[in-house]
Protein backbone atom coordinates (compact mmCIF):
# COMPACT_ATOMS: atom_id res chain seq x y z
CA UNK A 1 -43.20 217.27 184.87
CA UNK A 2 -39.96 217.38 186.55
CA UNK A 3 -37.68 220.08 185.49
CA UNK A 4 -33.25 220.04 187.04
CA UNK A 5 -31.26 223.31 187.15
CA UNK A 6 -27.83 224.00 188.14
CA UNK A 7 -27.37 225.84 191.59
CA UNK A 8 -24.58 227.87 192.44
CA UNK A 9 -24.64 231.10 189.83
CA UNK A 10 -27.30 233.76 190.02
CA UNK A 11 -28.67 233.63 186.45
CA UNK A 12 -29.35 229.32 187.18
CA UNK A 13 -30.16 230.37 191.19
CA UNK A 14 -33.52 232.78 189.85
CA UNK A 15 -34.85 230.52 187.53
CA UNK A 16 -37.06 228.27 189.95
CA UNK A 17 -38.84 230.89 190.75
CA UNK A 18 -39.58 232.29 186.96
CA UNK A 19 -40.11 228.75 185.90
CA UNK A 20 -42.64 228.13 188.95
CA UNK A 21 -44.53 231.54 187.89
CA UNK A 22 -44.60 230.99 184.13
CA UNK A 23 -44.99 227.28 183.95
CA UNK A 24 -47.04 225.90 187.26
CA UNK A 25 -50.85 226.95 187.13
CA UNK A 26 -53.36 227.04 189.91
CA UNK A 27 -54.01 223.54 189.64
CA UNK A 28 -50.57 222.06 190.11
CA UNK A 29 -48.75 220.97 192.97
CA UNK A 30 -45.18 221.79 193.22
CA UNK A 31 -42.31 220.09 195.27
CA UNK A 32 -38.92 221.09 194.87
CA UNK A 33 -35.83 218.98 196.02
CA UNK A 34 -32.01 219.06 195.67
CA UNK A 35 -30.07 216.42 193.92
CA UNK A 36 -26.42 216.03 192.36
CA UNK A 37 -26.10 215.15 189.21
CA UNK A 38 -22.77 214.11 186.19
CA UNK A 39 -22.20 215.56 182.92
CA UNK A 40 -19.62 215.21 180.62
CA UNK A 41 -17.46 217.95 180.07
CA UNK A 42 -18.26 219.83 176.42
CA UNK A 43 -15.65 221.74 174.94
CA UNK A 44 -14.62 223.08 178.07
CA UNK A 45 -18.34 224.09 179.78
CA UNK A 46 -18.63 222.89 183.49
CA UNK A 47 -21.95 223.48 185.16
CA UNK A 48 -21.34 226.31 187.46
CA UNK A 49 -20.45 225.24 191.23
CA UNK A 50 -19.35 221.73 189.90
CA UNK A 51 -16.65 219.66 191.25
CA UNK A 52 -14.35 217.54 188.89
CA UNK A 53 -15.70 213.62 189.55
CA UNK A 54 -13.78 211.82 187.26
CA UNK A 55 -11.53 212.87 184.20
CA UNK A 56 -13.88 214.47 181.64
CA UNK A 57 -17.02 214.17 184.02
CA UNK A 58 -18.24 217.49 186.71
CA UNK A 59 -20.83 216.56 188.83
CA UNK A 60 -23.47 219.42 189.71
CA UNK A 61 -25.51 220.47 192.42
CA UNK A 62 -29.09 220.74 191.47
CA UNK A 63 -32.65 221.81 192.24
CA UNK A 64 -35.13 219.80 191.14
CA UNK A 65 -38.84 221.15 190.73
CA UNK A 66 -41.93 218.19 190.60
CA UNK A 67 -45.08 219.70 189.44
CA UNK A 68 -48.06 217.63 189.07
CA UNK A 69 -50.77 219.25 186.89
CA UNK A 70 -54.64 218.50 186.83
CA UNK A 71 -55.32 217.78 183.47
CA UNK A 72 -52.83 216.56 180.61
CA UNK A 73 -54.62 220.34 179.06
CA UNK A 74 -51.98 222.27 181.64
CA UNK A 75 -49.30 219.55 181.07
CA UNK A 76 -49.13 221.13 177.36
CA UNK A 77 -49.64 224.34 178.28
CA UNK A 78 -46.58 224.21 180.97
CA UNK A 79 -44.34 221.77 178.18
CA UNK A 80 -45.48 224.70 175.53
CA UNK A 81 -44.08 227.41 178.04
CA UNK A 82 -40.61 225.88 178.60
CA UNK A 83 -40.13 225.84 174.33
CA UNK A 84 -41.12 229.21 174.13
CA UNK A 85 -39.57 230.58 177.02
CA UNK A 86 -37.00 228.46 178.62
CA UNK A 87 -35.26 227.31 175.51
CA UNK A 88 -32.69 229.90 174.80
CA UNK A 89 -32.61 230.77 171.22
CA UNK A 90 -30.93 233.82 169.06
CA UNK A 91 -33.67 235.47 168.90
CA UNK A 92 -34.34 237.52 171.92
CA UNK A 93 -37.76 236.68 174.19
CA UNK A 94 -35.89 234.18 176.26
CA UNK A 95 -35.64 234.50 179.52
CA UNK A 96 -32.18 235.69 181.83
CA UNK A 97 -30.98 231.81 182.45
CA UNK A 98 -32.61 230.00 179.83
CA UNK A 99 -31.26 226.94 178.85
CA UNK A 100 -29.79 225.64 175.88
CA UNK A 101 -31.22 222.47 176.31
CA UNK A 102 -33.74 222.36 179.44
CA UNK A 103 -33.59 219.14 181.64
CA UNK A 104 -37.46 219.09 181.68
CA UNK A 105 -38.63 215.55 181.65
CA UNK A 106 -42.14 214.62 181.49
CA UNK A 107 -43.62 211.09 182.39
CA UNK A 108 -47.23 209.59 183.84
CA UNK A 109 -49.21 210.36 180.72
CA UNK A 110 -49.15 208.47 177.58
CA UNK A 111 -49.82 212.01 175.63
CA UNK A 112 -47.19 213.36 174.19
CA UNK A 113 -46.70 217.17 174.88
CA UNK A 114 -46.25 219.06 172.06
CA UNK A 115 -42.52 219.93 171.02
CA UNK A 116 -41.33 216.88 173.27
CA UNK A 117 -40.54 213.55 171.80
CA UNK A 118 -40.28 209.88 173.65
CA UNK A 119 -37.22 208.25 175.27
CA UNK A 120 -36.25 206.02 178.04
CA UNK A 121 -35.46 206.89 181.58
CA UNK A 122 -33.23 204.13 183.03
CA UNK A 123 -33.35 203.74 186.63
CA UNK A 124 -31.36 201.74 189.12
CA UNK A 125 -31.57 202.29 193.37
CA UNK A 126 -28.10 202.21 194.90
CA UNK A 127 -28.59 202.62 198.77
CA UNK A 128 -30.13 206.30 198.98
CA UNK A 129 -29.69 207.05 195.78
CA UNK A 130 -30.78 206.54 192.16
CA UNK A 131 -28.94 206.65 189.45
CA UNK A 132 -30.78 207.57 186.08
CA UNK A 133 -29.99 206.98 182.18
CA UNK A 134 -31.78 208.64 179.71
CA UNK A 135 -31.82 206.64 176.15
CA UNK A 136 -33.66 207.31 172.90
CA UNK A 137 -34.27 203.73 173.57
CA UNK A 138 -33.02 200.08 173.56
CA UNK A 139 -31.79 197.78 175.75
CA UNK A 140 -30.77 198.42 179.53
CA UNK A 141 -27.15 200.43 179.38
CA UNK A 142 -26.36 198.96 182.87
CA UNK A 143 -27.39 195.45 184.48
CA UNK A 144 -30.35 195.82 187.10
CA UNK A 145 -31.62 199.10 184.70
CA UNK A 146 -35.82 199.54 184.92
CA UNK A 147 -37.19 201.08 182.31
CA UNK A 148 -39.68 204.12 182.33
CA UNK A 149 -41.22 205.94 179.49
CA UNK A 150 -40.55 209.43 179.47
CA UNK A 151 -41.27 212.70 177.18
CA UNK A 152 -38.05 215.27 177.14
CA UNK A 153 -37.85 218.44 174.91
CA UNK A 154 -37.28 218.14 171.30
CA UNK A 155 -33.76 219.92 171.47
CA UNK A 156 -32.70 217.46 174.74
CA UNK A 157 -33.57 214.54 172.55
CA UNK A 158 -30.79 215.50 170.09
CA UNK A 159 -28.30 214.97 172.65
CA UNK A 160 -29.44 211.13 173.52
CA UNK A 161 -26.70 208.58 171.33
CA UNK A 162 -28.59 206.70 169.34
């Protein structure tokens, strides 16, 4: 399970550390990186600390958290965590940060964690860097594109075209 949030404001800046208590158990193995990533600007949100790339497109600083669980048991437990508690919704329980959608993304098991669904992770190395697509499916969207299978939350999956 790998799970990106935005860096640079306080509410985003705490939730590693909630999201490493709530959702890793004793048997996982954590790693946590930095990465930038590119999002299209929505009806005027920019992810906090973001930098205008292109017209219409911020890029983001991120942290990225790898956790590696022992048995695909803890895999739904942790995926069953991050609907219930790191989905923002109206009703209150969720926690300070939450996302709307949560960039969790879930891969190396053909089991499907509950309240996730299937889609495509595009990949493609340039130098020191990858750059990533994520596709309900279908072919390649750029030339040189390997495909992975990967499990995202229900909500993300509304947000793939197609």
């Amino acid at each position: 399970m790998s799970c990106r949030m935005y860096r640079g404001a306080a509410a985003e800046d705490s939730n590693p550390g909630a999201f490493i208590r709530e959702v890793a158990s004793r048997e996982a193995q954590i790693a946590v990186s930095e990465a930038e990533g590119s999002v299209p600007e929505h009806h005027g949100w920019r992810p906090p600390g973001g930098g205008l790339a292109i017209p219409g497109v911020w890029r983001s600083r991120q942290v990225v958290l790898t956790i590696s669980f022992a048995s695909d048991r803890e895999l739904r437990i942790a995926a069953q965590v991050v609907a219930e508690r790191f989905t923002r919704r109206v009703e209150a329980g969720h926690l300070p940060g939450s996302w709307w959608v949560p960039d969790v993304r879930v891969s190396g098991t053909p089991n499907c964690p509950p309240g996730m669904v299937l889609a495509k992770a595009f990949t493609r190395r340039a130098g020191r860097r990858h750059a990533v697509v994520l596709t309900p499916g279908g072919p390649a969207p750029f030339s040189g594109a390997r495909p992975h299978p990967v499990f995202l939350p229900e909500p993300f999956g509304r947000f793939l075209p197609g």
